[in-house]
Amino acid sequence: MARHREKGWRGKWVAAVLGVSALAAVTSLWTAQADTLSGPAPHPSASATHAAKKPEKVAIDIAHASDKGPRGVNITIDDGPDPTWTPQVLAVLKEYGVKATFCMVGTQAQAYPDLVKQVVADGHRLCDHTISHDTAMDHKSEAYQAKEILDAERMITKASGGVHPQYYRAPGGAFTPYSRNLAASHGMRPLGWNVDTKDFEHPGVAAIVATVKSELPNGPTILFHDAGGDRAETLAALREVLPWLKQQGYAFGFPVR
């Protein structure tokens, strides 16, 4: 996996015993009336309880393999959501019947919650890609790493309506043992890649497609982007790559967890 660079009150009792008794009687009456009018406190719904439950810890090693086995490929989309490009990427994926993993920047998810919900509604998976996309975060303090990862997790989960990210991808591959263990303890499998299309560099559609074909023997997880600039080349390349992968007998899956 090569590294790339992107972007009180208190009260006083003064009443005599009879006064206190009278006050207690009145309070009891008020309480009974309130219970009659409002009824018992509602129990939390099943969905709310489920959403609040902390995900179980997953493996801490960096995932590359596909859950579809040796002939599986994982399409991963980084840095969004973006109001211009994410809907178009979703449309292409839907056209070819492909499910992908969207590695989202927390502030982007917070800004565009409807897009996060659409990604989930279309059957794709979510991945935590930090809040500031700091490709040098492996040289920063553990407190800094924790804030980057956990703040993004909260932002993405809230934006999605309660769906937790299933993976964590460090910007530029800047993983550390600490960040991998922290993510895994929150149910997010560290996620790498095998094929870096470098589409963020705008190398041309042909170059992106050629990179996929030549680097696919390295492993099944392919990296694209839906934000961080003009993604027209990415869209055009996906329209070539997705049918080609199908023709080669590959099945589209998700990274193992």
PDB file of N, CA, C and O in Angstrom, residues 139-200:
ATOM      1  N   HIS A 139       2.661  11.099  12.672  1.00  0.00           N
ATOM      2  CA  HIS A 139       3.728  11.774  13.401  1.00  0.00           C
ATOM      3  C   HIS A 139       3.189  12.670  14.510  1.00  0.00           C
ATOM      4  O   HIS A 139       3.958  13.401  15.145  1.00  0.00           O
ATOM      5  N   LYS A 140       1.865  12.638  14.709  1.00  0.00           N
ATOM      6  CA  LYS A 140       1.227  13.477  15.716  1.00  0.00           C
ATOM      7  C   LYS A 140       0.939  12.669  16.983  1.00  0.00           C
ATOM      8  O   LYS A 140       1.074  11.448  17.014  1.00  0.00           O
ATOM      9  N   SER A 141       0.510  13.376  18.039  1.00  0.00           N
ATOM     10  CA  SER A 141       0.257  12.729  19.332  1.00  0.00           C
ATOM     11  C   SER A 141      -0.932  11.780  19.264  1.00  0.00           C
ATOM     12  O   SER A 141      -1.780  11.869  18.362  1.00  0.00           O
ATOM     13  N   GLU A 142      -0.991  10.867  20.226  1.00  0.00           N
ATOM     14  CA  GLU A 142      -2.131   9.946  20.286  1.00  0.00           C
ATOM     15  C   GLU A 142      -3.426  10.700  20.530  1.00  0.00           C
ATOM     16  O   GLU A 142      -4.480  10.330  20.002  1.00  0.00           O
ATOM     17  N   ALA A 143      -3.371  11.776  21.321  1.00  0.00           N
ATOM     18  CA  ALA A 143      -4.575  12.583  21.573  1.00  0.00           C
ATOM     19  C   ALA A 143      -5.088  13.178  20.266  1.00  0.00           C
ATOM     20  O   ALA A 143      -6.301  13.218  20.023  1.00  0.00           O
ATOM     21  N   TYR A 144      -4.165  13.649  19.440  1.00  0.00           N
ATOM     22  CA  TYR A 144      -4.540  14.214  18.139  1.00  0.00           C
ATOM     23  C   TYR A 144      -5.162  13.136  17.255  1.00  0.00           C
ATOM     24  O   TYR A 144      -6.207  13.355  16.617  1.00  0.00           O
ATOM     25  N   GLN A 145      -4.528  11.984  17.184  1.00  0.00           N
ATOM     26  CA  GLN A 145      -5.056  10.889  16.375  1.00  0.00           C
ATOM     27  C   GLN A 145      -6.458  10.490  16.832  1.00  0.00           C
ATOM     28  O   GLN A 145      -7.351  10.267  16.015  1.00  0.00           O
ATOM     29  N   ALA A 146      -6.636  10.396  18.156  1.00  0.00           N
ATOM     30  CA  ALA A 146      -7.941  10.005  18.702  1.00  0.00           C
ATOM     31  C   ALA A 146      -9.019  11.006  18.321  1.00  0.00           C
ATOM     32  O   ALA A 146     -10.134  10.625  17.939  1.00  0.00           O
ATOM     33  N   LYS A 147      -8.700  12.287  18.406  1.00  0.00           N
ATOM     34  CA  LYS A 147      -9.689  13.312  18.053  1.00  0.00           C
ATOM     35  C   LYS A 147     -10.053  13.213  16.576  1.00  0.00           C
ATOM     36  O   LYS A 147     -11.236  13.296  16.213  1.00  0.00           O
ATOM     37  N   GLU A 148      -9.063  13.061  15.731  1.00  0.00           N
ATOM     38  CA  GLU A 148      -9.308  12.949  14.292  1.00  0.00           C
ATOM     39  C   GLU A 148     -10.229  11.780  13.964  1.00  0.00           C
ATOM     40  O   GLU A 148     -11.147  11.897  13.148  1.00  0.00           O
ATOM     41  N   ILE A 149      -9.979  10.654  14.572  1.00  0.00           N
ATOM     42  CA  ILE A 149     -10.731   9.433  14.268  1.00  0.00           C
ATOM     43  C   ILE A 149     -12.112   9.443  14.918  1.00  0.00           C
ATOM     44  O   ILE A 149     -13.129   9.185  14.252  1.00  0.00           O
ATOM     45  N   LEU A 150     -12.167   9.745  16.208  1.00  0.00           N
ATOM     46  CA  LEU A 150     -13.432   9.627  16.936  1.00  0.00           C
ATOM     47  C   LEU A 150     -14.400  10.761  16.607  1.00  0.00           C
ATOM     48  O   LEU A 150     -15.621  10.543  16.567  1.00  0.00           O
ATOM     49  N   ASP A 151     -13.892  11.968  16.368  1.00  0.00           N
ATOM     50  CA  ASP A 151     -14.788  13.048  15.940  1.00  0.00           C
ATOM     51  C   ASP A 151     -15.413  12.724  14.593  1.00  0.00           C
ATOM     52  O   ASP A 151     -16.610  12.955  14.369  1.00  0.00           O
ATOM     53  N   ALA A 152     -14.604  12.191  13.682  1.00  0.00           N
ATOM     54  CA  ALA A 152     -15.144  11.808  12.372  1.00  0.00           C
ATOM     55  C   ALA A 152     -16.167  10.695  12.504  1.00  0.00           C
ATOM     56  O   ALA A 152     -17.208  10.705  11.824  1.00  0.00           O
ATOM     57  N   GLU A 153     -15.888   9.733  13.366  1.00  0.00           N
ATOM     58  CA  GLU A 153     -16.843   8.639  13.583  1.00  0.00           C
ATOM     59  C   GLU A 153     -18.199   9.186  14.030  1.00  0.00           C
ATOM     60  O   GLU A 153     -19.255   8.776  13.515  1.00  0.00           O
ATOM     61  N   ARG A 154     -18.172  10.131  14.985  1.00  0.00           N
ATOM     62  CA  ARG A 154     -19.424  10.708  15.486  1.00  0.00           C
ATOM     63  C   ARG A 154     -20.142  11.500  14.392  1.00  0.00           C
ATOM     64  O   ARG A 154     -21.369  11.410  14.252  1.00  0.00           O
ATOM     65  N   MET A 155     -19.392  12.278  13.635  1.00  0.00           N
ATOM     66  CA  MET A 155     -19.990  13.078  12.557  1.00  0.00           C
ATOM     67  C   MET A 155     -20.649  12.196  11.500  1.00  0.00           C
ATOM     68  O   MET A 155     -21.771  12.460  11.049  1.00  0.00           O
ATOM     69  N   ILE A 156     -19.955  11.168  11.088  1.00  0.00           N
ATOM     70  CA  ILE A 156     -20.482  10.270  10.054  1.00  0.00           C
ATOM     71  C   ILE A 156     -21.695   9.513  10.569  1.00  0.00           C
ATOM     72  O   ILE A 156     -22.712   9.384   9.871  1.00  0.00           O
ATOM     73  N   THR A 157     -21.601   9.010  11.785  1.00  0.00           N
ATOM     74  CA  THR A 157     -22.724   8.262  12.356  1.00  0.00           C
ATOM     75  C   THR A 157     -23.965   9.145  12.492  1.00  0.00           C
ATOM     76  O   THR A 157     -25.087   8.728  12.154  1.00  0.00           O
ATOM     77  N   LYS A 158     -23.779  10.373  12.957  1.00  0.00           N
ATOM     78  CA  LYS A 158     -24.915  11.294  13.084  1.00  0.00           C
ATOM     79  C   LYS A 158     -25.491  11.642  11.727  1.00  0.00           C
ATOM     80  O   LYS A 158     -26.714  11.637  11.524  1.00  0.00           O
ATOM     81  N   ALA A 159     -24.635  11.944  10.767  1.00  0.00           N
ATOM     82  CA  ALA A 159     -25.094  12.317   9.427  1.00  0.00           C
ATOM     83  C   ALA A 159     -25.858  11.186   8.760  1.00  0.00           C
ATOM     84  O   ALA A 159     -26.812  11.424   8.012  1.00  0.00           O
ATOM     85  N   SER A 160     -25.466   9.955   9.023  1.00  0.00           N
ATOM     86  CA  SER A 160     -26.103   8.796   8.387  1.00  0.00           C
ATOM     87  C   SER A 160     -27.428   8.431   9.022  1.00  0.00           C
ATOM     88  O   SER A 160     -28.172   7.613   8.483  1.00  0.00           O
ATOM     89  N   GLY A 161     -27.705   9.006  10.179  1.00  0.00           N
ATOM     90  CA  GLY A 161     -28.919   8.647  10.898  1.00  0.00           C
ATOM     91  C   GLY A 161     -28.713   7.491  11.854  1.00  0.00           C
ATOM     92  O   GLY A 161     -29.673   6.834  12.250  1.00  0.00           O
ATOM     93  N   GLY A 162     -27.453   7.223  12.215  1.00  0.00           N
ATOM     94  CA  GLY A 162     -27.174   6.181  13.201  1.00  0.00           C
ATOM     95  C   GLY A 162     -26.388   4.997  12.704  1.00  0.00           C
ATOM     96  O   GLY A 162     -26.192   4.031  13.438  1.00  0.00           O
ATOM     97  N   VAL A 163     -25.943   5.043  11.453  1.00  0.00           N
ATOM     98  CA  VAL A 163     -25.163   3.935  10.903  1.00  0.00           C
ATOM     99  C   VAL A 163     -23.679   4.196  11.147  1.00  0.00           C
ATOM    100  O   VAL A 163     -23.134   5.198  10.682  1.00  0.00           O
ATOM    101  N   HIS A 164     -23.028   3.307  11.846  1.00  0.00           N
ATOM    102  CA  HIS A 164     -21.617   3.484  12.175  1.00  0.00           C
ATOM    103  C   HIS A 164     -20.715   3.112  10.999  1.00  0.00           C
ATOM    104  O   HIS A 164     -21.014   2.178  10.247  1.00  0.00           O
ATOM    105  N   PRO A 165     -19.604   3.805  10.843  1.00  0.00           N
ATOM    106  CA  PRO A 165     -18.618   3.386   9.846  1.00  0.00           C
ATOM    107  C   PRO A 165     -18.084   1.995  10.204  1.00  0.00           C
ATOM    108  O   PRO A 165     -17.855   1.702  11.374  1.00  0.00           O
ATOM    109  N   GLN A 166     -17.877   1.171   9.185  1.00  0.00           N
ATOM    110  CA  GLN A 166     -17.371  -0.172   9.423  1.00  0.00           C
ATOM    111  C   GLN A 166     -15.864  -0.277   9.235  1.00  0.00           C
ATOM    112  O   GLN A 166     -15.259  -1.306   9.555  1.00  0.00           O
ATOM    113  N   TYR A 167     -15.262   0.793   8.716  1.00  0.00           N
ATOM    114  CA  TYR A 167     -13.825   0.775   8.451  1.00  0.00           C
ATOM    115  C   TYR A 167     -13.207   2.114   8.846  1.00  0.00           C
ATOM    116  O   TYR A 167     -13.904   3.114   9.001  1.00  0.00           O
ATOM    117  N   TYR A 168     -11.881   2.107   8.962  1.00  0.00           N
ATOM    118  CA  TYR A 168     -11.115   3.333   9.165  1.00  0.00           C
ATOM    119  C   TYR A 168      -9.947   3.328   8.181  1.00  0.00           C
ATOM    120  O   TYR A 168      -9.149   2.384   8.151  1.00  0.00           O
ATOM    121  N   ARG A 169      -9.882   4.354   7.357  1.00  0.00           N
ATOM    122  CA  ARG A 169      -8.755   4.494   6.433  1.00  0.00           C
ATOM    123  C   ARG A 169      -7.975   5.747   6.805  1.00  0.00           C
ATOM    124  O   ARG A 169      -8.505   6.866   6.755  1.00  0.00           O
ATOM    125  N   ALA A 170      -6.720   5.568   7.165  1.00  0.00           N
ATOM    126  CA  ALA A 170      -5.865   6.703   7.500  1.00  0.00           C
ATOM    127  C   ALA A 170      -5.527   7.486   6.247  1.00  0.00           C
ATOM    128  O   ALA A 170      -5.189   6.894   5.215  1.00  0.00           O
ATOM    129  N   PRO A 171      -5.613   8.804   6.278  1.00  0.00           N
ATOM    130  CA  PRO A 171      -5.245   9.611   5.107  1.00  0.00           C
ATOM    131  C   PRO A 171      -3.817   9.305   4.655  1.00  0.00           C
ATOM    132  O   PRO A 171      -2.890   9.310   5.467  1.00  0.00           O
ATOM    133  N   GLY A 172      -3.653   9.016   3.374  1.00  0.00           N
ATOM    134  CA  GLY A 172      -2.335   8.712   2.853  1.00  0.00           C
ATOM    135  C   GLY A 172      -1.724   7.452   3.426  1.00  0.00           C
ATOM    136  O   GLY A 172      -0.526   7.225   3.276  1.00  0.00           O
ATOM    137  N   GLY A 173      -2.511   6.624   4.096  1.00  0.00           N
ATOM    138  CA  GLY A 173      -1.978   5.420   4.715  1.00  0.00           C
ATOM    139  C   GLY A 173      -1.215   5.672   5.998  1.00  0.00           C
ATOM    140  O   GLY A 173      -0.400   4.847   6.414  1.00  0.00           O
ATOM    141  N   ALA A 174      -1.464   6.822   6.651  1.00  0.00           N
ATOM    142  CA  ALA A 174      -0.729   7.202   7.860  1.00  0.00           C
ATOM    143  C   ALA A 174      -1.262   6.479   9.097  1.00  0.00           C
ATOM    144  O   ALA A 174      -1.688   7.104  10.077  1.00  0.00           O
ATOM    145  N   PHE A 175      -1.215   5.159   9.065  1.00  0.00           N
ATOM    146  CA  PHE A 175      -1.641   4.354  10.201  1.00  0.00           C
ATOM    147  C   PHE A 175      -0.545   4.309  11.265  1.00  0.00           C
ATOM    148  O   PHE A 175       0.641   4.453  10.968  1.00  0.00           O
ATOM    149  N   THR A 176      -0.967   4.091  12.500  1.00  0.00           N
ATOM    150  CA  THR A 176      -0.051   3.788  13.594  1.00  0.00           C
ATOM    151  C   THR A 176      -0.652   2.620  14.366  1.00  0.00           C
ATOM    152  O   THR A 176      -1.859   2.357  14.267  1.00  0.00           O
ATOM    153  N   PRO A 177       0.154   1.902  15.147  1.00  0.00           N
ATOM    154  CA  PRO A 177      -0.431   0.843  15.982  1.00  0.00           C
ATOM    155  C   PRO A 177      -1.542   1.375  16.875  1.00  0.00           C
ATOM    156  O   PRO A 177      -2.566   0.713  17.074  1.00  0.00           O
ATOM    157  N   TYR A 178      -1.346   2.596  17.393  1.00  0.00           N
ATOM    158  CA  TYR A 178      -2.372   3.183  18.256  1.00  0.00           C
ATOM    159  C   TYR A 178      -3.662   3.447  17.485  1.00  0.00           C
ATOM    160  O   TYR A 178      -4.755   3.108  17.945  1.00  0.00           O
ATOM    161  N   SER A 179      -3.563   4.074  16.315  1.00  0.00           N
ATOM    162  CA  SER A 179      -4.767   4.424  15.555  1.00  0.00           C
ATOM    163  C   SER A 179      -5.505   3.175  15.083  1.00  0.00           C
ATOM    164  O   SER A 179      -6.741   3.147  15.065  1.00  0.00           O
ATOM    165  N   ARG A 180      -4.748   2.135  14.714  1.00  0.00           N
ATOM    166  CA  ARG A 180      -5.397   0.899  14.280  1.00  0.00           C
ATOM    167  C   ARG A 180      -6.149   0.251  15.432  1.00  0.00           C
ATOM    168  O   ARG A 180      -7.290  -0.218  15.258  1.00  0.00           O
ATOM    169  N   ASN A 181      -5.529   0.214  16.593  1.00  0.00           N
ATOM    170  CA  ASN A 181      -6.181  -0.391  17.756  1.00  0.00           C
ATOM    171  C   ASN A 181      -7.394   0.422  18.195  1.00  0.00           C
ATOM    172  O   ASN A 181      -8.443  -0.136  18.541  1.00  0.00           O
ATOM    173  N   LEU A 182      -7.270   1.759  18.155  1.00  0.00           N
ATOM    174  CA  LEU A 182      -8.396   2.618  18.538  1.00  0.00           C
ATOM    175  C   LEU A 182      -9.577   2.410  17.598  1.00  0.00           C
ATOM    176  O   LEU A 182     -10.719   2.238  18.047  1.00  0.00           O
ATOM    177  N   ALA A 183      -9.307   2.434  16.307  1.00  0.00           N
ATOM    178  CA  ALA A 183     -10.381   2.235  15.335  1.00  0.00           C
ATOM    179  C   ALA A 183     -11.036   0.873  15.510  1.00  0.00           C
ATOM    180  O   ALA A 183     -12.276   0.756  15.533  1.00  0.00           O
ATOM    181  N   ALA A 184     -10.212  -0.168  15.640  1.00  0.00           N
ATOM    182  CA  ALA A 184     -10.740  -1.521  15.792  1.00  0.00           C
ATOM    183  C   ALA A 184     -11.595  -1.656  17.039  1.00  0.00           C
ATOM    184  O   ALA A 184     -12.609  -2.370  17.041  1.00  0.00           O
ATOM    185  N   SER A 185     -11.207  -0.961  18.120  1.00  0.00           N
ATOM    186  CA  SER A 185     -11.979  -1.032  19.365  1.00  0.00           C
ATOM    187  C   SER A 185     -13.337  -0.371  19.216  1.00  0.00           C
ATOM    188  O   SER A 185     -14.241  -0.609  20.022  1.00  0.00           O
ATOM    189  N   HIS A 186     -13.491   0.461  18.178  1.00  0.00           N
ATOM    190  CA  HIS A 186     -14.778   1.092  17.879  1.00  0.00           C
ATOM    191  C   HIS A 186     -15.477   0.415  16.702  1.00  0.00           C
ATOM    192  O   HIS A 186     -16.385   0.988  16.096  1.00  0.00           O
ATOM    193  N   GLY A 187     -15.076  -0.779  16.369  1.00  0.00           N
ATOM    194  CA  GLY A 187     -15.746  -1.557  15.331  1.00  0.00           C
ATOM    195  C   GLY A 187     -15.380  -1.178  13.918  1.00  0.00           C
ATOM    196  O   GLY A 187     -16.082  -1.553  12.982  1.00  0.00           O
ATOM    197  N   MET A 188     -14.258  -0.452  13.737  1.00  0.00           N
ATOM    198  CA  MET A 188     -13.861  -0.007  12.398  1.00  0.00           C
ATOM    199  C   MET A 188     -12.562  -0.702  11.988  1.00  0.00           C
ATOM    200  O   MET A 188     -11.503  -0.422  12.549  1.00  0.00           O
ATOM    201  N   ARG A 189     -12.664  -1.593  11.033  1.00  0.00           N
ATOM    202  CA  ARG A 189     -11.474  -2.319  10.575  1.00  0.00           C
ATOM    203  C   ARG A 189     -10.553  -1.382   9.801  1.00  0.00           C
ATOM    204  O   ARG A 189     -10.996  -0.681   8.879  1.00  0.00           O
ATOM    205  N   PRO A 190      -9.281  -1.318  10.152  1.00  0.00           N
ATOM    206  CA  PRO A 190      -8.348  -0.515   9.360  1.00  0.00           C
ATOM    207  C   PRO A 190      -8.354  -0.990   7.908  1.00  0.00           C
ATOM    208  O   PRO A 190      -8.289  -2.191   7.639  1.00  0.00           O
ATOM    209  N   LEU A 191      -8.434  -0.040   6.994  1.00  0.00           N
ATOM    210  CA  LEU A 191      -8.606  -0.382   5.583  1.00  0.00           C
ATOM    211  C   LEU A 191      -7.505   0.205   4.724  1.00  0.00           C
ATOM    212  O   LEU A 191      -7.274   1.413   4.731  1.00  0.00           O
ATOM    213  N   GLY A 192      -6.829  -0.652   3.989  1.00  0.00           N
ATOM    214  CA  GLY A 192      -5.790  -0.206   3.070  1.00  0.00           C
ATOM    215  C   GLY A 192      -6.289  -0.193   1.641  1.00  0.00           C
ATOM    216  O   GLY A 192      -7.488  -0.121   1.382  1.00  0.00           O
ATOM    217  N   TRP A 193      -5.356  -0.273   0.711  1.00  0.00           N
ATOM    218  CA  TRP A 193      -5.694  -0.403  -0.707  1.00  0.00           C
ATOM    219  C   TRP A 193      -4.545  -1.102  -1.416  1.00  0.00           C
ATOM    220  O   TRP A 193      -3.422  -1.151  -0.911  1.00  0.00           O
ATOM    221  N   ASN A 194      -4.834  -1.658  -2.561  1.00  0.00           N
ATOM    222  CA  ASN A 194      -3.829  -2.329  -3.384  1.00  0.00           C
ATOM    223  C   ASN A 194      -3.573  -1.607  -4.688  1.00  0.00           C
ATOM    224  O   ASN A 194      -2.471  -1.667  -5.235  1.00  0.00           O
ATOM    225  N   VAL A 195      -4.621  -0.960  -5.197  1.00  0.00           N
ATOM    226  CA  VAL A 195      -4.528  -0.254  -6.477  1.00  0.00           C
ATOM    227  C   VAL A 195      -4.821   1.218  -6.244  1.00  0.00           C
ATOM    228  O   VAL A 195      -5.949   1.592  -5.915  1.00  0.00           O
ATOM    229  N   ASP A 196      -3.789   2.047  -6.385  1.00  0.00           N
ATOM    230  CA  ASP A 196      -3.963   3.492  -6.242  1.00  0.00           C
ATOM    231  C   ASP A 196      -4.080   4.086  -7.640  1.00  0.00           C
ATOM    232  O   ASP A 196      -3.093   4.205  -8.359  1.00  0.00           O
ATOM    233  N   THR A 197      -5.286   4.454  -8.029  1.00  0.00           N
ATOM    234  CA  THR A 197      -5.506   4.971  -9.381  1.00  0.00           C
ATOM    235  C   THR A 197      -4.896   6.343  -9.598  1.00  0.00           C
ATOM    236  O   THR A 197      -4.757   6.780 -10.745  1.00  0.00           O
ATOM    237  N   LYS A 198      -4.560   7.034  -8.498  1.00  0.00           N
ATOM    238  CA  LYS A 198      -4.032   8.398  -8.566  1.00  0.00           C
ATOM    239  C   LYS A 198      -4.934   9.325  -9.376  1.00  0.00           C
ATOM    240  O   LYS A 198      -4.490  10.269 -10.028  1.00  0.00           O
ATOM    241  N   ASP A 199      -6.217   9.052  -9.318  1.00  0.00           N
ATOM    242  CA  ASP A 199      -7.173   9.883 -10.052  1.00  0.00           C
ATOM    243  C   ASP A 199      -7.178  11.316  -9.549  1.00  0.00           C
ATOM    244  O   ASP A 199      -7.549  12.238 -10.286  1.00  0.00           O
ATOM    245  N   PHE A 200      -6.739  11.543  -8.288  1.00  0.00           N
ATOM    246  CA  PHE A 200      -6.700  12.904  -7.742  1.00  0.00           C
ATOM    247  C   PHE A 200      -5.636  13.758  -8.437  1.00  0.00           C
ATOM    248  O   PHE A 200      -5.647  14.980  -8.335  1.00  0.00           O
TER     249      PHE A 200
END
